[in-house]
Short mmCIF file of C-alpha atoms in Angstrom, two decimals:
data_model
loop_
_atom_site.label_atom_id
_atom_site.label_comp_id
_atom_site.label_asym_id
_atom_site.label_seq_id
_atom_site.Cartn_x
_atom_site.Cartn_y
_atom_site.Cartn_z
CA ALA A 6 -31.22 1.58 -23.12
CA LEU A 7 -33.37 -1.47 -23.86
CA VAL A 8 -30.32 -3.54 -24.80
CA GLU A 9 -28.51 -2.52 -21.61
CA SER A 10 -31.50 -3.40 -19.44
CA ILE A 11 -31.89 -6.79 -21.07
CA SER A 12 -28.17 -7.56 -20.92
CA SER A 13 -27.82 -6.53 -17.27
CA SER A 14 -30.94 -8.13 -15.82
CA ARG A 15 -31.26 -11.09 -18.22
CA THR A 16 -35.03 -10.82 -17.64
CA ILE A 17 -37.18 -10.77 -20.77
CA LYS A 18 -40.37 -8.85 -20.05
CA SER A 19 -42.27 -9.15 -23.32
CA GLU A 20 -42.27 -10.88 -26.69
CA SER A 21 -41.05 -7.70 -28.35
CA GLU A 22 -38.00 -7.66 -26.11
CA VAL A 23 -37.26 -11.26 -27.06
CA HIS A 24 -37.24 -10.46 -30.79
CA PHE A 25 -35.28 -7.27 -30.26
CA PHE A 26 -32.64 -9.00 -28.17
CA MET A 27 -32.28 -11.81 -30.74
CA PHE A 28 -31.97 -9.29 -33.56
CA TYR A 29 -29.35 -7.32 -31.68
CA GLU A 30 -27.27 -10.44 -30.92
CA GLN A 31 -27.37 -11.55 -34.55
CA LEU A 32 -26.26 -8.13 -35.70
CA ARG A 33 -23.41 -8.09 -33.20
CA LEU A 34 -22.18 -11.55 -34.22
CA PHE A 35 -22.45 -10.64 -37.90
CA GLU A 36 -20.27 -7.57 -37.46
CA MET A 37 -17.76 -9.45 -35.27
CA ALA A 38 -17.39 -12.20 -37.85
CA ASP A 39 -16.67 -9.63 -40.56
CA LEU A 40 -14.09 -7.90 -38.39
CA LEU A 41 -12.30 -11.18 -37.61
CA ARG A 42 -12.44 -12.67 -41.10
CA PRO A 43 -9.01 -11.33 -42.18
CA LEU A 44 -7.49 -12.75 -38.99
CA SER A 45 -9.17 -16.12 -39.57
CA ASP A 46 -7.86 -16.24 -43.13
CA GLN A 47 -4.30 -15.61 -41.96
CA ILE A 48 -4.55 -18.33 -39.28
CA GLN A 49 -5.72 -20.82 -41.89
CA GLU A 50 -2.86 -19.82 -44.17
CA VAL A 51 -0.33 -20.49 -41.40
CA GLN A 52 -1.81 -23.91 -40.74
CA SER A 53 -1.88 -24.77 -44.45
CA PHE A 54 1.79 -23.79 -44.77
CA ARG A 55 2.66 -26.30 -42.04
CA GLU A 56 0.75 -29.10 -43.77
CA LYS A 57 2.52 -28.39 -47.06
CA ASN A 58 5.97 -28.69 -45.43
CA ARG A 59 5.76 -31.92 -43.46
CA GLY A 60 9.10 -33.04 -44.85
CA SER A 61 10.91 -29.93 -43.60
CA SER A 62 13.72 -30.22 -41.05
CA LEU A 63 11.97 -27.41 -39.17
CA PHE A 64 8.64 -29.23 -39.00
CA ASN A 65 8.56 -29.04 -35.19
CA HIS A 66 9.03 -25.27 -35.41
CA LEU A 67 6.20 -24.98 -37.91
CA SER A 68 3.98 -27.22 -35.77
CA ALA A 69 4.59 -25.10 -32.67
CA VAL A 70 3.41 -22.02 -34.56
CA SER A 71 0.52 -23.79 -36.28
CA GLU A 72 -0.85 -25.33 -33.06
CA SER A 73 -0.72 -22.08 -31.08
CA ILE A 74 -1.60 -19.44 -33.69
CA PRO A 75 -5.38 -19.83 -33.00
CA ALA A 76 -4.67 -18.00 -29.73
CA LEU A 77 -4.95 -14.79 -31.74
CA GLY A 78 -8.67 -15.45 -31.85
CA TRP A 79 -9.00 -14.87 -28.09
CA VAL A 80 -11.10 -11.78 -28.83
CA ALA A 81 -13.96 -14.09 -29.85
CA VAL A 82 -13.87 -16.07 -26.58
CA CYS A 83 -16.81 -14.87 -24.51
CA GLN A 84 -15.61 -15.91 -21.06
CA LYS A 85 -12.09 -16.18 -19.65
CA PRO A 86 -9.97 -15.91 -22.80
CA GLY A 87 -6.80 -16.16 -20.68
CA PRO A 88 -7.08 -19.94 -20.13
CA TYR A 89 -7.79 -20.34 -23.84
CA VAL A 90 -4.48 -18.65 -24.72
CA LYS A 91 -2.71 -20.82 -22.13
CA GLU A 92 -4.12 -23.94 -23.75
CA MET A 93 -2.73 -22.83 -27.11
CA ASN A 94 0.61 -22.10 -25.45
CA ASP A 95 0.67 -25.61 -23.97
CA ALA A 96 0.01 -27.04 -27.42
CA ALA A 97 3.03 -25.13 -28.74
CA MET A 98 5.23 -26.39 -25.89
CA PHE A 99 4.56 -29.96 -26.96
CA TYR A 100 6.59 -29.23 -30.12
CA THR A 101 9.04 -26.65 -28.72
CA ASN A 102 10.19 -29.30 -26.23
CA ARG A 103 11.19 -31.39 -29.23
CA VAL A 104 13.09 -28.43 -30.66
CA LEU A 105 14.97 -28.01 -27.38
CA LYS A 106 15.75 -31.71 -27.31
CA ASP A 107 17.18 -31.62 -30.85
CA TYR A 108 19.15 -28.35 -30.67
CA LYS A 109 19.95 -27.51 -27.03
CA ASP A 110 23.51 -28.90 -27.36
CA THR A 111 24.15 -28.01 -31.00
CA ASP A 112 22.60 -24.66 -31.96
CA PRO A 113 21.63 -22.07 -29.31
CA ARG A 114 19.72 -20.03 -31.90
CA HIS A 115 16.87 -22.53 -31.80
CA VAL A 116 16.80 -22.40 -28.01
CA GLU A 117 16.53 -18.60 -28.16
CA TRP A 118 13.76 -18.89 -30.75
CA VAL A 119 11.75 -21.13 -28.43
CA ARG A 120 12.16 -18.69 -25.54
CA SER A 121 11.17 -15.69 -27.67
CA TYR A 122 8.19 -17.39 -29.28
CA LEU A 123 6.66 -18.72 -26.08
CA SER A 124 7.06 -15.31 -24.46
CA ILE A 125 4.54 -13.95 -26.99
CA TRP A 126 1.76 -16.02 -25.47
CA THR A 127 2.81 -15.58 -21.84
CA GLU A 128 2.83 -11.80 -22.28
CA LEU A 129 -0.55 -11.99 -24.04
CA GLN A 130 -1.94 -13.92 -21.08
CA THR A 131 -0.68 -11.20 -18.74
CA TYR A 132 -2.32 -8.49 -20.85
CA ILE A 133 -5.65 -10.37 -20.97
CA LYS A 134 -5.59 -10.98 -17.23
CA GLU A 135 -5.07 -7.27 -16.61
CA HIS A 136 -7.52 -5.77 -19.11
CA HIS A 137 -9.93 -8.47 -20.41
CA THR A 138 -10.23 -11.09 -17.67
CA THR A 139 -13.81 -12.11 -18.39
CA GLY A 140 -13.84 -11.38 -22.12
CA LEU A 141 -13.15 -8.64 -24.62
CA ILE A 142 -14.10 -5.19 -23.28
CA TRP A 143 -14.79 -2.45 -25.81
CA ASN A 144 -13.82 1.15 -25.23
CA LYS A 145 -17.17 2.92 -24.81
CA THR A 146 -15.62 6.32 -25.62
CA GLY A 147 -13.67 5.08 -28.63
CA PRO A 148 -14.59 5.35 -32.32
CA VAL A 149 -17.30 3.16 -33.83
CA ALA A 150 -16.24 0.53 -36.36
CA THR A 151 -17.69 1.89 -39.59
CA PRO A 152 -19.12 -0.35 -42.30
CA SER A 153 -16.13 0.47 -44.52
CA LEU A 154 -14.06 -1.82 -42.33
CA PHE A 155 -16.08 -4.86 -43.36
CA ARG A 156 -15.08 -6.87 -46.37
CA ALA A 157 -17.50 -8.25 -48.85
CA PRO A 158 -17.92 -12.03 -48.47
CA SER A 159 -15.62 -13.93 -50.79
CA VAL A 160 -16.25 -17.24 -52.45
CA GLY A 161 -13.19 -18.74 -50.75
CA PRO A 162 -9.88 -20.06 -52.04
CA CYS A 163 -11.26 -23.28 -53.55
CA PRO A 164 -9.96 -23.79 -57.11
CA PRO A 165 -12.46 -24.58 -59.88
CA PRO A 166 -12.91 -28.35 -60.29
CA PRO A 167 -11.40 -29.90 -63.43
CA PRO A 168 -12.24 -29.89 -66.27
CA PRO A 169 -12.70 -26.14 -66.64
CA PRO A 170 -16.27 -24.96 -67.28
CA PRO A 171 -17.28 -24.01 -70.83
CA PRO A 172 -17.23 -20.35 -71.84
CA GLY A 173 -20.16 -18.35 -70.59
CA PRO A 174 -21.28 -16.12 -67.77
CA PRO A 175 -19.63 -16.63 -64.36
CA PRO A 176 -21.37 -18.79 -61.72
CA MET A 177 -24.51 -17.40 -60.12
CA PHE A 178 -22.96 -16.89 -56.71
CA MET A 179 -20.22 -14.78 -58.26
CA ASP A 180 -22.81 -12.34 -59.59
CA ASP A 181 -24.75 -12.30 -56.33
CA SER A 182 -21.74 -11.50 -54.13
CA PRO A 183 -22.37 -8.12 -52.52
CA LYS A 184 -20.04 -5.36 -53.53
CA PRO A 185 -18.41 -3.08 -50.91
CA ASP A 186 -21.04 -0.39 -51.54
CA ASP A 187 -23.84 -2.95 -51.11
CA THR A 188 -22.34 -4.11 -47.82
CA SER A 189 -22.18 -0.54 -46.56
CA ALA A 190 -25.82 0.01 -47.47
CA GLN A 191 -26.85 -3.21 -45.75
CA HIS A 192 -25.12 -2.24 -42.53
CA SER A 193 -26.68 1.24 -42.64
CA ALA A 194 -30.11 -0.35 -43.00
CA LEU A 195 -29.46 -2.68 -40.09
CA PHE A 196 -28.36 0.17 -37.84
CA ALA A 197 -31.45 2.15 -38.85
CA GLN A 198 -33.65 -0.76 -37.82
CA LEU A 199 -31.77 -1.18 -34.58
CA ASN A 200 -32.35 2.44 -33.65
CA GLN A 201 -36.11 1.90 -33.79
CA GLY A 202 -36.00 0.17 -30.38
CA GLU A 203 -39.19 -1.72 -29.54
CA ALA A 204 -40.80 -0.45 -32.75
CA ILE A 205 -38.69 -2.94 -34.68
CA THR A 206 -41.11 -5.75 -33.79
CA LYS A 207 -44.22 -4.03 -35.16
CA GLY A 208 -43.73 -5.64 -38.56
CA LEU A 209 -43.58 -9.17 -37.16
CA LYS A 210 -46.39 -11.50 -38.15
CA HIS A 211 -48.38 -13.14 -35.37
CA VAL A 212 -48.09 -16.93 -35.43
CA SER A 213 -51.21 -18.73 -34.26
CA ASP A 214 -51.19 -22.08 -32.47
CA GLU A 215 -52.31 -23.84 -35.66
CA GLN A 216 -49.15 -22.62 -37.44
CA LYS A 217 -46.66 -23.69 -34.74
CA THR A 218 -44.73 -26.83 -35.69
CA HIS A 219 -44.13 -27.96 -32.10
CA LYS A 220 -47.91 -28.18 -31.62
CA ASN A 221 -48.69 -29.70 -35.02
CA PRO A 222 -46.54 -32.73 -36.00
CA ASN A 223 -48.11 -32.74 -39.46
CA LEU A 224 -46.46 -29.40 -40.23
CA ARG A 225 -43.04 -30.86 -39.41
CA SER A 226 -43.50 -33.71 -41.85
CA GLN A 227 -44.68 -31.31 -44.56
CA GLU A 228 -41.67 -29.09 -43.96
CA GLY A 229 -39.33 -32.08 -44.27
CA ARG A 230 -40.84 -33.05 -47.62
CA THR A 231 -40.56 -29.47 -48.83
CA HIS A 232 -36.85 -29.37 -48.05
CA GLN A 233 -36.25 -32.72 -49.65
CA GLY A 234 -37.98 -31.57 -52.82
CA SER A 235 -35.70 -28.57 -53.28
CA PRO A 236 -32.27 -29.33 -51.82
CA ALA A 237 -30.52 -26.84 -54.06
CA LYS A 238 -32.23 -23.92 -52.35
CA SER A 239 -31.03 -24.90 -48.89
CA GLN A 240 -27.41 -25.23 -49.83
CA ASN A 241 -24.86 -22.49 -49.60
CA PRO A 242 -23.27 -22.15 -53.06
CA SER A 243 -19.89 -21.24 -51.63
CA MET A 244 -19.97 -24.28 -49.32
CA SER A 245 -20.97 -26.64 -52.12
CA ALA A 246 -18.13 -25.32 -54.23
CA CYS A 247 -15.66 -26.18 -51.46
CA ALA A 248 -17.28 -29.53 -50.60
CA PRO A 249 -14.97 -31.92 -52.50
CA ALA A 250 -12.04 -32.64 -50.16
CA LYS A 251 -8.59 -32.94 -51.63
CA LYS A 252 -7.63 -36.58 -52.05
CA HIS A 253 -4.06 -37.33 -50.97
CA SER A 254 -2.05 -40.18 -52.42
CA PRO A 255 -1.11 -42.90 -49.90
CA VAL A 256 2.54 -42.92 -48.89
CA LEU A 257 4.77 -45.67 -47.45
CA GLU A 258 8.40 -44.83 -48.00
CA LEU A 259 11.74 -44.29 -46.27
CA GLU A 260 12.88 -40.66 -46.40
CA GLY A 261 16.37 -40.40 -44.92
CA LYS A 262 15.99 -41.78 -41.38
CA LYS A 263 12.20 -41.43 -41.33
CA TRP A 264 9.62 -43.94 -42.44
CA ARG A 265 6.57 -42.06 -43.73
CA VAL A 266 3.20 -43.82 -43.61
CA GLU A 267 0.56 -41.28 -44.67
CA HIS A 268 -3.04 -41.17 -45.97
CA GLN A 269 -3.57 -44.92 -45.93
CA GLU A 270 -7.23 -45.98 -46.01
CA LYS A 271 -8.61 -49.51 -45.57
CA SER A 272 -5.14 -51.00 -45.91
CA HIS A 273 -4.61 -53.95 -43.56
CA ASP A 274 -1.42 -55.40 -45.04
CA LEU A 275 1.01 -52.54 -44.36
CA VAL A 276 4.40 -53.89 -43.25
CA ILE A 277 7.75 -52.20 -42.57
CA GLU A 278 10.46 -54.88 -42.48
CA GLU A 279 13.86 -53.36 -43.18
CA THR A 280 14.33 -51.25 -40.05
CA GLU A 281 17.34 -49.86 -38.22
CA LEU A 282 17.88 -48.62 -34.69
CA ARG A 283 18.31 -44.99 -35.78
CA GLN A 284 15.09 -44.82 -37.81
CA VAL A 285 11.81 -43.22 -36.76
CA VAL A 286 8.33 -44.07 -38.04
CA TYR A 287 5.81 -41.28 -38.64
CA VAL A 288 2.21 -42.39 -39.23
CA PHE A 289 -0.10 -39.56 -40.33
CA SER A 290 -3.77 -39.34 -41.34
CA CYS A 291 -4.40 -43.06 -41.76
CA SER A 292 -7.81 -44.63 -41.21
CA ASN A 293 -9.23 -48.15 -41.05
CA SER A 294 -5.77 -49.62 -41.53
CA THR A 295 -3.28 -51.97 -39.86
CA LEU A 296 0.48 -51.42 -39.77
CA GLN A 297 3.14 -53.89 -38.62
CA ILE A 298 6.68 -52.72 -37.84
CA LYS A 299 9.30 -55.45 -37.57
CA GLY A 300 12.65 -55.08 -35.87
CA LYS A 301 13.76 -52.34 -33.51
CA VAL A 302 13.34 -48.61 -34.30
CA ASN A 303 14.12 -45.40 -32.45
CA SER A 304 10.58 -44.00 -32.07
CA ILE A 305 7.06 -44.14 -33.50
CA ILE A 306 4.62 -41.22 -33.89
CA VAL A 307 0.93 -41.72 -34.69
CA ASP A 308 -0.67 -38.40 -35.66
CA ASN A 309 -4.27 -37.63 -36.71
CA CYS A 310 -5.27 -41.24 -37.35
CA LYS A 311 -8.61 -43.04 -36.93
CA LYS A 312 -9.27 -46.74 -36.37
CA LEU A 313 -5.61 -47.68 -36.75
CA GLY A 314 -4.06 -50.93 -35.56
CA LEU A 315 -0.31 -50.77 -34.89
CA VAL A 316 1.81 -53.85 -34.08
CA PHE A 317 5.52 -53.35 -33.46
CA ASP A 318 8.42 -55.37 -32.09
CA SER A 319 10.59 -52.99 -30.03
CA VAL A 320 11.21 -49.26 -29.64
CA VAL A 321 14.22 -47.80 -27.83
CA GLY A 322 12.70 -44.32 -27.33
CA ILE A 323 9.00 -43.45 -27.22
CA VAL A 324 5.72 -44.26 -28.95
CA GLU A 325 3.50 -41.16 -29.27
CA VAL A 326 -0.19 -41.04 -30.17
CA ILE A 327 -1.46 -37.52 -30.97
CA ASN A 328 -4.82 -36.13 -32.15
CA SER A 329 -6.18 -39.57 -32.97
CA ARG A 330 -9.22 -41.75 -32.35
CA ASP A 331 -9.80 -45.48 -31.87
CA ILE A 332 -6.17 -46.60 -31.84
CA GLN A 333 -4.92 -50.07 -30.91
CA LEU A 334 -1.25 -50.61 -30.07
CA GLN A 335 0.34 -53.99 -29.51
CA VAL A 336 3.88 -54.36 -28.20
CA MET A 337 5.57 -57.62 -29.12
CA GLY A 338 8.93 -56.81 -27.50
CA LYS A 339 9.93 -53.84 -25.31
CA VAL A 340 9.11 -50.13 -25.18
CA PRO A 341 10.13 -47.75 -22.36
CA THR A 342 7.47 -45.03 -22.81
CA ILE A 343 4.09 -44.59 -24.49
CA SER A 344 2.61 -41.07 -24.71
CA ILE A 345 -1.10 -40.52 -25.45
CA ASN A 346 -2.16 -36.91 -26.11
CA LYS A 347 -5.49 -35.48 -27.36
CA THR A 348 -6.80 -38.91 -28.27
CA GLU A 349 -10.25 -40.51 -27.90
CA GLY A 350 -10.03 -44.25 -27.55
CA CYS A 351 -6.68 -46.04 -27.22
CA HIS A 352 -6.08 -49.69 -26.32
CA VAL A 353 -2.50 -50.69 -25.43
CA TYR A 354 -1.63 -54.40 -25.47
CA LEU A 355 1.58 -54.98 -23.51
CA SER A 356 3.88 -57.97 -23.80
CA LYS A 357 5.46 -59.78 -20.85
CA ASP A 358 8.74 -57.98 -21.59
CA SER A 359 7.14 -54.51 -21.58
CA LEU A 360 5.24 -54.59 -18.27
CA ASP A 361 7.60 -51.89 -16.92
CA CYS A 362 6.49 -49.47 -19.67
CA GLU A 363 5.65 -45.92 -18.55
CA ILE A 364 2.39 -44.58 -20.00
CA VAL A 365 1.88 -40.78 -20.01
CA SER A 366 -1.52 -39.39 -21.01
CA ALA A 367 -2.99 -35.87 -21.38
CA LYS A 368 -6.33 -34.55 -22.67
CA SER A 369 -7.38 -38.06 -23.68
CA SER A 370 -10.27 -40.41 -22.93
CA GLU A 371 -11.32 -44.06 -23.22
CA MET A 372 -7.81 -45.41 -22.63
CA ASN A 373 -7.20 -49.01 -21.58
CA VAL A 374 -4.10 -51.09 -20.93
CA LEU A 375 -4.29 -54.85 -21.50
CA VAL A 376 -1.81 -56.95 -19.55
CA PRO A 377 -1.02 -60.55 -20.57
CA GLU A 378 -2.50 -63.19 -18.32
CA GLY A 379 -1.74 -66.79 -19.15
CA GLU A 380 -0.81 -67.87 -22.63
CA ASP A 381 -3.28 -66.09 -24.92
CA ASP A 382 -5.42 -64.07 -22.53
CA TYR A 383 -5.31 -60.41 -21.47
CA ARG A 384 -6.64 -58.54 -18.44
CA GLU A 385 -7.91 -55.03 -19.10
CA PHE A 386 -7.23 -51.99 -16.88
CA PRO A 387 -8.65 -48.51 -17.59
CA ILE A 388 -6.42 -45.45 -17.35
CA PRO A 389 -8.01 -42.85 -15.01
CA GLU A 390 -9.56 -39.80 -16.64
CA GLN A 391 -10.90 -37.99 -13.56
CA PHE A 392 -8.71 -36.71 -10.74
CA LYS A 393 -9.06 -35.14 -7.31
CA THR A 394 -6.67 -32.45 -6.07
CA LEU A 395 -6.25 -31.48 -2.41
CA TRP A 396 -4.04 -29.05 -0.52
CA ASP A 397 -2.09 -30.91 2.20
CA GLY A 398 -0.74 -27.77 3.86
CA SER A 399 2.43 -27.44 1.80
CA SER A 400 1.61 -28.60 -1.73
CA LEU A 401 -1.14 -29.88 -4.02
CA VAL A 402 -1.76 -33.62 -3.99
CA THR A 403 -3.53 -35.13 -7.01
CA GLU A 404 -4.89 -38.65 -7.21
CA PRO A 405 -7.43 -40.48 -9.37
CA THR A 406 -11.02 -40.42 -8.17
CA LYS A 407 -12.72 -43.71 -7.39
CA ILE A 408 -16.29 -43.63 -8.67
CA ALA A 409 -18.50 -46.48 -7.61
CA GLY A 410 -20.13 -48.22 -10.54
#
């Protein structure tokens, strides 16, 4: 009854109610995380499978699934999960449109696959809108999720770092991992405490003004020194075991009709010279690097890059920038279309021959187009990020907003 009164009125009447409400929320989130952990593991496995098969001819199919599969986590979205699923569906359509473009005239099976796959998310949106519009609603008369449903925390899939450790007892965090029986006992104890109601706060220690850090700056400095003196105690063993990120080897090679430029770091002399009209260039996960592409190619894709400078002569199709940050593009010849999607910071330097280029942007910010002015000078124009939509009586009219500086 106390939880319902606090949740409905959002008015905290006493300090005991504050502690009780915080305890209840932590317990609820703890149980929800345990329930969703198997789902989270499967989502990560799907995304890892896509990353391991970047050279596959069905990479666009895999990307459509990988980009949209997080929609299954809609149950953890507190407010309006429907728009969240729609956003994941839109991310999938970015890649399914490529599938349709490649196979619509050659293999109808791929077209049917796109239709069937996207229908999963549209039907899920309909279900959420009908039953869970403002968030997941639990069946009050249904069964209670028992502690046996919760898995014991695992140490994660990280492999042991080479060389292998010498013979001896297993690592400390392996011994301390709670067994299923321990987890059940812990949950039973938590529920027993929860059932105490306001009595749960009787064991709390009163903190005087002299012990409050926000009123005593000296305590904050002492606390900082204490943490610095014993960093090992503040670290999560399982997180420290997974800390070393996998180092990928840099790649610059021609694979069939695709130039692959991947995992380049602090490389400012990257050059692709022997190009053909039918070739595409795929730049992935490069940072603090500069790439020059000579000649004329079919298309260029920049994916998941940071602080990348790209200079190219001419492109007959499209230049796409996806999931990137701080990108600089310079066109020396002609390009019909530049697409910027999910990118923070993109400067596009146009040549005199490419002033008719069409620039399409979505979910991006800090975009600027620099137009040549004179011999060696450029004039900068920002791409609008904020828009105003009005109903004119028959349709919606959208135009950029003009904010006075």
